[in-house]
Each structure stands twice: as C-alpha cells, then as structure tokens.
Short mmCIF file of C-alpha atoms and ligand atoms in Angstrom, two decimals:
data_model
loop_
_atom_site.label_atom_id
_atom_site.label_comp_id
_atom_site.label_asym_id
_atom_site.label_seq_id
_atom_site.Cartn_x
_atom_site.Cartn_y
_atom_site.Cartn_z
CA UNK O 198 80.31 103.59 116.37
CA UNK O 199 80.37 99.84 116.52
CA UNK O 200 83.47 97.97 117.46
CA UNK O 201 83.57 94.43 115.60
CA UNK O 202 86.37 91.84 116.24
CA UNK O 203 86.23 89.79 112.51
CA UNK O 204 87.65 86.62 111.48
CA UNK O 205 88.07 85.69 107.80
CA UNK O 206 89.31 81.92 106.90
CA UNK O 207 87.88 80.94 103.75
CA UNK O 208 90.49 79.89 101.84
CA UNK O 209 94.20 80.16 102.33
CA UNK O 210 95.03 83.10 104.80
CA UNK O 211 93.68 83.15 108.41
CA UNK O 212 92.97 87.27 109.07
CA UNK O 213 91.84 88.31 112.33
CA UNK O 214 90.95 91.93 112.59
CA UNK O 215 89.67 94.76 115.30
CA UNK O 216 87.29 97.49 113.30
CA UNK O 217 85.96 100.33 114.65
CA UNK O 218 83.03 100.81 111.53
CA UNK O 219 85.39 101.87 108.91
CA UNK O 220 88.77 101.88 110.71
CA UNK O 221 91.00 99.44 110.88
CA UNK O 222 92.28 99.33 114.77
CA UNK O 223 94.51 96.48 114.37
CA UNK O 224 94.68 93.36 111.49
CA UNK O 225 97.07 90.48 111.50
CA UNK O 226 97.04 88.03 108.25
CA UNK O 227 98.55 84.14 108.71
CA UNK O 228 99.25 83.37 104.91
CA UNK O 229 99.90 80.14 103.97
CA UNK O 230 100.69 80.39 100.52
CA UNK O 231 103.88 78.72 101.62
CA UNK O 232 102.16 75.71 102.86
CA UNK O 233 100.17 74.84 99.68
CA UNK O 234 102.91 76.17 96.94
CA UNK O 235 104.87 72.80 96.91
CA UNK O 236 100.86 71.26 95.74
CA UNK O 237 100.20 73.57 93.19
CA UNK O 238 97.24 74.72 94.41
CA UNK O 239 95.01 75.10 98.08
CA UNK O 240 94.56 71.49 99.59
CA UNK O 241 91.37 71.73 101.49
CA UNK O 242 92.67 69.82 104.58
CA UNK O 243 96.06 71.56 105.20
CA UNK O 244 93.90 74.92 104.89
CA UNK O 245 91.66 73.39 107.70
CA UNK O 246 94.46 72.42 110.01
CA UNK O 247 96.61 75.72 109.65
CA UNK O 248 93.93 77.92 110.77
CA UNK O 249 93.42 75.64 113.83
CA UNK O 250 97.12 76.00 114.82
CA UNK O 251 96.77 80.31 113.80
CA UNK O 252 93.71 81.57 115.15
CA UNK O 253 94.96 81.37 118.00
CA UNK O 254 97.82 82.85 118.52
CA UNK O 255 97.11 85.73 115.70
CA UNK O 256 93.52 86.19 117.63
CA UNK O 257 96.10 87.58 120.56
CA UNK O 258 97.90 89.75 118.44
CA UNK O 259 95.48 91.76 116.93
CA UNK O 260 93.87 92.02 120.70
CA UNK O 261 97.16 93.09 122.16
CA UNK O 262 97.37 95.36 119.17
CA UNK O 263 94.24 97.24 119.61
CA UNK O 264 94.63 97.37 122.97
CA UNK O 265 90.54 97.42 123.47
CA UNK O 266 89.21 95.67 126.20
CA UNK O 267 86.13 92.76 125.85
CA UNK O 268 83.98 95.35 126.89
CA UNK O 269 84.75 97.91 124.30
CA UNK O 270 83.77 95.45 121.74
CA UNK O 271 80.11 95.33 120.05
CA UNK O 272 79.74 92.08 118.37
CA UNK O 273 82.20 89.09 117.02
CA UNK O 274 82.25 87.93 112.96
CA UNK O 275 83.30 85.66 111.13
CA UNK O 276 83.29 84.57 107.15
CA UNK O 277 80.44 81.66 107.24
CA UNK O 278 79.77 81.80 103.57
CA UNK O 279 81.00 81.22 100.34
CA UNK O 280 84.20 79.59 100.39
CA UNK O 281 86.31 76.16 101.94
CA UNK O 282 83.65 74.19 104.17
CA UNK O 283 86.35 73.04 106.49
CA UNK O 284 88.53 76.28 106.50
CA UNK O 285 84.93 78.51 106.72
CA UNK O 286 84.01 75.92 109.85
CA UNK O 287 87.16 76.82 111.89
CA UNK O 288 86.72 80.94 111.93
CA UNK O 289 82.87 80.40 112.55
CA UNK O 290 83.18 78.25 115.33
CA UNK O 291 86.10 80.66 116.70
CA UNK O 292 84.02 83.29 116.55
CA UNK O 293 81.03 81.50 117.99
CA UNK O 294 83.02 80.50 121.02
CA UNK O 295 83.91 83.63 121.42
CA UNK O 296 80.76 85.35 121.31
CA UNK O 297 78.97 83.01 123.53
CA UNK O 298 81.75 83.18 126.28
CA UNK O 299 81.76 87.09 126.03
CA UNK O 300 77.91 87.45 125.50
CA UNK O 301 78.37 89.46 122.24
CA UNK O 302 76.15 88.88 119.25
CA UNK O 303 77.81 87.43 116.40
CA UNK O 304 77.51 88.17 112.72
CA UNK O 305 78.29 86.07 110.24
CA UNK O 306 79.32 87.71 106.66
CA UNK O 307 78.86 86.53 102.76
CA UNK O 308 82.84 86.94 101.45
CA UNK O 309 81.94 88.72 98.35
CA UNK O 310 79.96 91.65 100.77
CA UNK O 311 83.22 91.75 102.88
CA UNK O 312 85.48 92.39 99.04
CA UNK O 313 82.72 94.60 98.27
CA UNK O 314 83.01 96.78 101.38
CA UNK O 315 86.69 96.86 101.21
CA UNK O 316 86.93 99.81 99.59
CA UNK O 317 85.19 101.78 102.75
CA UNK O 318 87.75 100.96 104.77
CA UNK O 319 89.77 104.09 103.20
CA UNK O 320 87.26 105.76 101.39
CA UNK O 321 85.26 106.89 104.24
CA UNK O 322 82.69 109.03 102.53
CA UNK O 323 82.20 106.14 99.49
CA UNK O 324 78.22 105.00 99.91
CA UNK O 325 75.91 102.79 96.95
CA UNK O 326 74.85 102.95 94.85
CA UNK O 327 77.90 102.04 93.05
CA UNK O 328 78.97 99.29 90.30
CA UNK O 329 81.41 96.64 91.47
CA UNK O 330 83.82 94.67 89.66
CA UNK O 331 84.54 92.22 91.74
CA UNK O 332 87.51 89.87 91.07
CA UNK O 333 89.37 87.11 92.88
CA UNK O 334 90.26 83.41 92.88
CA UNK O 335 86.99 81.78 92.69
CA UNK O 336 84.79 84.81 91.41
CA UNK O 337 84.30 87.38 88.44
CA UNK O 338 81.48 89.63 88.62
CA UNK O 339 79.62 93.10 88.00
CA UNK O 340 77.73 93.78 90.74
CA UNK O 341 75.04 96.43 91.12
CA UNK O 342 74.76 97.65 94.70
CA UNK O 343 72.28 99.43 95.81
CA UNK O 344 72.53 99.34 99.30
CA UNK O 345 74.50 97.07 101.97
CA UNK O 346 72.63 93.20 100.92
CA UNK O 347 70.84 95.06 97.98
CA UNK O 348 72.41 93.79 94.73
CA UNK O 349 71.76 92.72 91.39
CA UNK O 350 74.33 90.76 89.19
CA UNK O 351 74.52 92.47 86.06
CA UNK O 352 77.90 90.48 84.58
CA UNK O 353 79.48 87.54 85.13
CA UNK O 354 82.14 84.47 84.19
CA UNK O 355 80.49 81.49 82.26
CA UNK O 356 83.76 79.42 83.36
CA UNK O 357 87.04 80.59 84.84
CA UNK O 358 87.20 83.48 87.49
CA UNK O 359 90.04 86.04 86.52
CA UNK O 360 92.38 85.03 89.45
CA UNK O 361 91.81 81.51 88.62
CA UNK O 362 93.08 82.13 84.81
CA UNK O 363 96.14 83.75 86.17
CA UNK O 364 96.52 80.87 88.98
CA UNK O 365 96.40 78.02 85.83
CA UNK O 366 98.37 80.45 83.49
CA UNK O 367 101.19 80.39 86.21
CA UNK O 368 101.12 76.87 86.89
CA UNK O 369 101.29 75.93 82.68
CA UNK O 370 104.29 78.67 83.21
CA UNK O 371 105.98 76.60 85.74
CA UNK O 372 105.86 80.19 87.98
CA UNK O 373 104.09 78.05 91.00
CA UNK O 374 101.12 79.55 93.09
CA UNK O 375 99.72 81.57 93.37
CA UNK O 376 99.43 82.65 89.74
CA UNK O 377 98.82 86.43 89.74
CA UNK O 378 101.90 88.58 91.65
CA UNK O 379 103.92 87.20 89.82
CA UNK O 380 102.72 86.97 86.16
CA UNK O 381 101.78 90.57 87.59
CA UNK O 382 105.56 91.21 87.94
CA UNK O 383 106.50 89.48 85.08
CA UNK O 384 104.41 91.38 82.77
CA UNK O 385 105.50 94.77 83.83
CA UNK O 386 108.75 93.41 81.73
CA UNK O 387 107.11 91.90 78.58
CA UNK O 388 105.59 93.05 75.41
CA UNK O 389 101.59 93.16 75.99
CA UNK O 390 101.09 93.02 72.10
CA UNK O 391 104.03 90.26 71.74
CA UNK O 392 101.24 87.63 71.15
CA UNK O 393 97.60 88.59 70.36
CA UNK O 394 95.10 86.27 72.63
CA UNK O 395 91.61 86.04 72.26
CA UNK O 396 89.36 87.87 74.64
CA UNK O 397 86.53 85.25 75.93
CA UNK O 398 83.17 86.57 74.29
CA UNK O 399 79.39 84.83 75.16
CA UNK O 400 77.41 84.26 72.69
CA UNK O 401 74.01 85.60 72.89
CA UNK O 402 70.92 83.00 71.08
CA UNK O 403 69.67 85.85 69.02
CA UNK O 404 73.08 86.74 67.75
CA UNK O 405 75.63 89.27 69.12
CA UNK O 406 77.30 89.08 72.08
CA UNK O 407 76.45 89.58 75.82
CA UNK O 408 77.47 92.84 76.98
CA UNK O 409 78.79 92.34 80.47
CA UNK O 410 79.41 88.47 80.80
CA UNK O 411 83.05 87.41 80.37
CA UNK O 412 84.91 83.86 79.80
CA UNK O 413 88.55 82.99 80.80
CA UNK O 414 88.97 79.60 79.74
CA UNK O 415 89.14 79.91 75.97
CA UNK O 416 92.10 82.39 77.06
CA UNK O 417 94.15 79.86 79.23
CA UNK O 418 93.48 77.29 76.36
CA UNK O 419 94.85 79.70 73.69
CA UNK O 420 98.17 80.39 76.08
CA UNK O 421 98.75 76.70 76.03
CA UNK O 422 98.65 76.13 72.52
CA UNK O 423 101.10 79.10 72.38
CA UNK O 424 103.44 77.81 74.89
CA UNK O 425 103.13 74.22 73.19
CA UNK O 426 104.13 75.70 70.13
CA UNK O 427 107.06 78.14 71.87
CA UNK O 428 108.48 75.65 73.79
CA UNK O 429 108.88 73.33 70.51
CA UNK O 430 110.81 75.59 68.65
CA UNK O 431 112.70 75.92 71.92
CA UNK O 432 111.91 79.91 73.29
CA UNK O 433 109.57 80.87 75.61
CA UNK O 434 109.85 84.52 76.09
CA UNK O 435 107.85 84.67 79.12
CA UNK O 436 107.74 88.01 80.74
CA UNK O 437 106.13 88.72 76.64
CA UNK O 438 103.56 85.82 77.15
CA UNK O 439 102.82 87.55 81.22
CA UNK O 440 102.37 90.34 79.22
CA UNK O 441 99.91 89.11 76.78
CA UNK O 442 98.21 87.84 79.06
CA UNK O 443 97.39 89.85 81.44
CA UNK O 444 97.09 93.01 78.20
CA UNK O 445 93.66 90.52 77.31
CA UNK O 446 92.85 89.89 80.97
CA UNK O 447 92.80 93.52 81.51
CA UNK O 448 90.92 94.33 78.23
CA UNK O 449 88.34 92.09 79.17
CA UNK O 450 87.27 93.40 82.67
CA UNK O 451 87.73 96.88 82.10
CA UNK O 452 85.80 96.93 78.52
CA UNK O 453 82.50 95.19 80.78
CA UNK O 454 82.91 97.55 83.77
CA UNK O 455 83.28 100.78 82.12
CA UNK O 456 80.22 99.91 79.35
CA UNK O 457 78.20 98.28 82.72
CA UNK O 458 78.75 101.72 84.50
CA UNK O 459 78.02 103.90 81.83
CA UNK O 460 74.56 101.76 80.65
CA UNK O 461 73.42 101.29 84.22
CA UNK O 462 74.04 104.82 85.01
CA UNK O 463 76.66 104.89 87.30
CA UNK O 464 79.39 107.06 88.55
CA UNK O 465 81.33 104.97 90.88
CA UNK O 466 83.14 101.78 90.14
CA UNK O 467 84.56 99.88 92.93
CA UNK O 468 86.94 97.37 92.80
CA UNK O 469 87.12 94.38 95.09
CA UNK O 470 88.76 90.73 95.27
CA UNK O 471 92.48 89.15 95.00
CA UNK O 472 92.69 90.64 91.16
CA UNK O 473 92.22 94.44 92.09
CA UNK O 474 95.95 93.98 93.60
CA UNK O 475 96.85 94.00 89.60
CA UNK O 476 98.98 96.61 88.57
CA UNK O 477 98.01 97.05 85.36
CA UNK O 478 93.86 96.52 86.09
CA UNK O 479 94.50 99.38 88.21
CA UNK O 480 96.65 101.96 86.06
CA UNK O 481 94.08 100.86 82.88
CA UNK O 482 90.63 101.20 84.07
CA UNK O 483 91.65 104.14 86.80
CA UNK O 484 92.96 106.17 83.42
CA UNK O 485 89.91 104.93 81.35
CA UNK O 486 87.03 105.60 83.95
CA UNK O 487 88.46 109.62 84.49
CA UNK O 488 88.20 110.12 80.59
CA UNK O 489 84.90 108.74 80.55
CA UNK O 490 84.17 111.28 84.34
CA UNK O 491 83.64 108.04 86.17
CA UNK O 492 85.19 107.66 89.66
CA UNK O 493 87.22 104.43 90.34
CA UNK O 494 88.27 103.10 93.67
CA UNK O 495 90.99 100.36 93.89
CA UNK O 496 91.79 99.45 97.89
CA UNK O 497 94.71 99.66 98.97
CA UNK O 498 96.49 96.42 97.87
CA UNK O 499 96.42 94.60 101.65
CA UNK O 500 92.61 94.92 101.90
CA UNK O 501 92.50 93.65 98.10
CA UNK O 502 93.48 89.71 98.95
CA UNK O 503 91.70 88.15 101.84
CA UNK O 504 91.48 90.03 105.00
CA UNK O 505 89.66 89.82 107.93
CA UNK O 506 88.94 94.27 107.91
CA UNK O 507 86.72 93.84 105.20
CA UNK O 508 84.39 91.39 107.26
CA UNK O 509 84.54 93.55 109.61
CA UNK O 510 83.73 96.72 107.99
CA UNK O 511 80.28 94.47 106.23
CA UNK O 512 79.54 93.56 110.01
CA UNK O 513 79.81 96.97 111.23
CA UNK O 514 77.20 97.71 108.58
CA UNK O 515 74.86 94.89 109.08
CA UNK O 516 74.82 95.38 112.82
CA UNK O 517 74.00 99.37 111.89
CA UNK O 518 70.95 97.65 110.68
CA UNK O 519 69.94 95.95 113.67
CA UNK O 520 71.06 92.42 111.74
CA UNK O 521 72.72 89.32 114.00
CA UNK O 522 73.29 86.09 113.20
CA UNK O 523 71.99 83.06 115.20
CA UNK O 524 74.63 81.14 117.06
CA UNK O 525 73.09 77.98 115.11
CA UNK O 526 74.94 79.75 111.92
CA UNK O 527 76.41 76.91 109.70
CA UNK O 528 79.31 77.70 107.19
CA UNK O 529 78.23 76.97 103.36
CA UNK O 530 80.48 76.07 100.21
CA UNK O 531 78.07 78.25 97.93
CA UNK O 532 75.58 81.04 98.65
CA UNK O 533 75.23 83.31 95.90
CA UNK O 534 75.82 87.08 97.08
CA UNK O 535 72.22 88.06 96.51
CA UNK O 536 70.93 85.11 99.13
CA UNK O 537 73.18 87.07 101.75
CA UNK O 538 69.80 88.16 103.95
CA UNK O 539 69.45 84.91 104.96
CA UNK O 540 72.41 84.95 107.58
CA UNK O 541 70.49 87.38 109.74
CA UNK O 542 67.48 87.07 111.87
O1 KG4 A 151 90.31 87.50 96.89
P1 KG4 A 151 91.40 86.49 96.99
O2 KG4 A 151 92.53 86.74 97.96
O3 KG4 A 151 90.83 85.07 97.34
C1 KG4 A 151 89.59 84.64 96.84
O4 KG4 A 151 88.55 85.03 97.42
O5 KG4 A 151 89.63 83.93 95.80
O6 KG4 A 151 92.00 86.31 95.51
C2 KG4 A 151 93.04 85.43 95.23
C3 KG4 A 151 93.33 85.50 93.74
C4 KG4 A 151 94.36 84.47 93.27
O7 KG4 A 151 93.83 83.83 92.12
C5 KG4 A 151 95.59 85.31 92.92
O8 KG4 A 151 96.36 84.76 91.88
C6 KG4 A 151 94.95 86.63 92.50
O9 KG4 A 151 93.88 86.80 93.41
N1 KG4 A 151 95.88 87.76 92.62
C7 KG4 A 151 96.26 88.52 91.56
C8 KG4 A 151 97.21 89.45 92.06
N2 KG4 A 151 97.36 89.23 93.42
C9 KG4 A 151 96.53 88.19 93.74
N3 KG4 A 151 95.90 88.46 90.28
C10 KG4 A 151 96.48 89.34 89.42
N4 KG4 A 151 97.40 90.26 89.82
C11 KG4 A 151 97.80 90.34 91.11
N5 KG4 A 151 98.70 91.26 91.48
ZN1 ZN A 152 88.32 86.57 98.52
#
C-alpha cells in the first residue's frame, strides 16, 4: 500500500497531508479565509504569499503527526492543475524540492480528480463507475467516471459555478466571504418557498431544454432585483431570501444528478467540491436518490472543501498505475479534467 505525502494550494487553504492509499494518517489545513474576507473575495497575491509563510511549518506538523519516517514514504504530490497560477506554483515547487532531495517520484494531480476521489477516503469499498456531481467555487459538473482519468462530462454550468452563486449571493447580502456556510446557516432559519426564484434552464437550438446543463447567473440576478426591491420598501428578511436561495440551488443540482444517474445507468452518485458541505444538498438528494434505489455518497464535510487527503488519495491511485510526473511539471490555470493523462509520463 502506497504511502503519499500530498500538498494542495490552489486557492485559499494550504493542506498538507500523509495518506496511506485511502487513509488519512495525518492532515493539517492553513485557511486563510481570514486573510482575504476584509477583500471580498481571494486576492491572487496574498494567496501566493500565505502559502510561502505555511507550507512550512504545517509540512512539519503533519510529519510529526504521522510519525512515518522519509523512508516509509512512496512518492510526494502536489495540486499542479486547475486552479491559482501563483498559489498552484508554491505547493508544486514544495513538493518538487522535496522529492528531488528525498529521491521520491512525484505526482502531480488535476483538483477536480482529487474532489472526485474524496469520497474514497471513507468509503473504502466505493470503485467507478459512478456519476459525480461535482461542486465547488470555480466548478459545476456531472461527471461520468469510468475509471481513475477515465471520464466523460455529461452536465455542466454555462456561467456561474454553484459555490460561486452562493459566494456573490453573500456578498449582495452583505454576509462577507465566503458565501456558502453561512447562507447555509442562514437558511436552515428561513422560509425556502418565501420567494420563488427561477431555476437557470439552457436552451437547446431545436427547442426544449438541455437535460443535465445548469446556469446560476440568471439566479443571482433575480436575488438582486429582489433585494433591490426589499430593501426599498425597507425589509429584508434574510434568513427567508438564504432560504430561497439555496431551496432553487438545491433543486437545480439534484433534479440534473438524479435524471443524469438514472439515464446513464447508474447506481452511485458521488458528491465532491466546497458545495457538498451544504446541508440541505445533502439531506435533499441523499432522501431523493434512496426513493429512486440509487446510492449517494456525501464526504465527510472536512474532505468536502479543499484538502490536501484527497490529492493524496488520486496519487495513491495514479501511482497504483505505474503513473509519475516529470520533475519539469509546470502548474496550469485551466486543464479541463478529461486532459488529466497528460501530467504523467
Ligand atoms: O472546493 P472548494 O473548497 O474550493 C474550490 O475548489 O472552489 O469550494 C469552495 C466553495 C465556495 O464557493 C464556498 O462558498 C462553497 O464552496 N461552500 C459552500 C458551503 N461550504 C463551502 N456552499 C454551500 N454550502 C456550504 N455549506
Ligand atoms: Zn476545490
């Protein structure tokens, strides 16, 4: 069983992790949601320079941690692709270092495979194929997998991701950032039929509507409006607009995954990104998917949000397939999940 020491900076929380295949021996996360909150929003720069000052120093925690030795480790990864250039550049080279001064190959990992495999991390006998509904920050989509780097986009967003339309839905709220635990919190309060919104639909050029693709910006547009006109006649019942909200959000995602499943023929949906952590995604389509017999898998909520276990646990499995990644490796902005291959030799 392979040993894999996994970094994970892509965006805003610097996640160092020890896994042995699908077990997490230790993980430490740096969040610096603090650090961007009083901006509104992740500024590129600050990201780079606090996981400088935090890889560091959490690298030796999770090391101390796991107590494992250099020697008892099998290779070294690190999140090269899609995501921050500058914060993707500073766990790469990290890892690099440290594979070249411990002669260890290195692996680097697509983020979306790391949300996708998240799930194995506590569902030990879970294997593809299997839809996911992945959802976070800067993605929405229906994935097919058929195998680990085998997968077929079968739904997507034309504009907004999900976590995105809760992160600009929070900021028009004055709630701050990031959007989505709290308008999370907020709507467990509120009345999710207070205010009907309209759920994002694509329209297909022969007529009807595509099946599986989703769009969140019509949404955040129509809370706007609604909070324009609220705040005019002086109320804003918010925990009833949260509510809204996220009743349409919801709606949305779980309509596409369960029809996706059920016309692609499968039995398992896994859930993956920032949004799984959504308490109401996960009561709603866990209830819906058992009356329809289909089996949905939420992970737990700290390997939902960026973590460095998830890399990790996609490493373990690449390495399984004799995959490494050459040391000239560079980080990219945007690789879609099906170019994912190309990181290996
Ligand atoms: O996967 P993630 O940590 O980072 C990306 O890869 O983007 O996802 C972050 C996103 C943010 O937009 C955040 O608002 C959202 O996940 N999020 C949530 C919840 N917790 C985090 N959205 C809805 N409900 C939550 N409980
Ligand atoms: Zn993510």
């Amino acid at each position: 069983m392979a040993t894999v020491l996994a970094i994970e900076t892509s965006c805003d929380e610097t996640s160092v992790a020890l896994v042995e295949e699908r077990r997490v021996l230790a993980q430490t996360t740096a969040s610096q949601v603090r650090d961007h909150a009083i901006y509104g929003g992740v500024v590129p720069e600050v990201a780079s320079r606090r996981h400088l000052e935090t890889l560091n120093p959490t690298l030796a925690v999770v090391l101390e941690a796991a107590g494992r030795p250099w020697s008892a480790i099998d290779a070294v990864a690190a999140t090269c692709a899609p995501g921050l250039v500058g914060a993707l550049w500073m766990g790469l080279t990290c890892a690099k270092t440290l594979a070249l001064v411990h002669r260890k190959p290195l692996i680097g990992v697509h983020h979306l495979e790391g949300h996708v495999c998240a799930a194995y991390l506590t569902e030990q006998d879970l294997a593809p194929p299997f839809l996911c509904l992945l959802v976070s920050g800067g993605h929405t989509s229906l994935i097919g997998v058929e195998a680990l780097g085998q997968y077929q986009i079968l739904g997507q967003t034309r504009d907004d991701a999900a976590g995105e339309a809760y992160d600009k839905v929070a900021r028009l709220l004055g709630l701050g950032y990031p959007g989505g635990p709290v308008l999370d919190r907020l709507a467990q309060q509120g009345n999710p039929q207070a205010f009907p919104l309209p759920e994002g639909q694509i329209s297909l050029s022969g007529g009807g509507y595509h099946p599986y693709d989703m769009s969140f910006s019509g949404l955040k547009t129509a809370v706007l409006r609604l909070v324009q006109r609220l705040t005019s006649q002086g109320d804003l019942p918010i925990a009833d607009l949260a509510a809204s909200f996220q009743a349409t959000v919801i709606q949305a995602l779980s309509r596409r995954a369960l029809a996706c499943a059920q016309d692609h023929g499968y039995s398992t949906i896994v859930v993956g990104g920032g949004v799984a952590a959504n308490r109401g995604l996960r009561h709603h389509l866990q209830s819906e998917g058992a009356r329809r017999g289909l089996r949905v898998i939420f992970p737990p909520l700290a390997y939902c949000t960026d973590n460095a276990a998830m890399i990790g646990c996609a490493a373990a499995g690449r390495l399984a397939l004799g995959q490494t990644s050459a040391l000239t490796l560079e980080a990219q902005s945007r690789l879609p999940l099906t170019a994912a291959d190309q990181l290996y030799v």
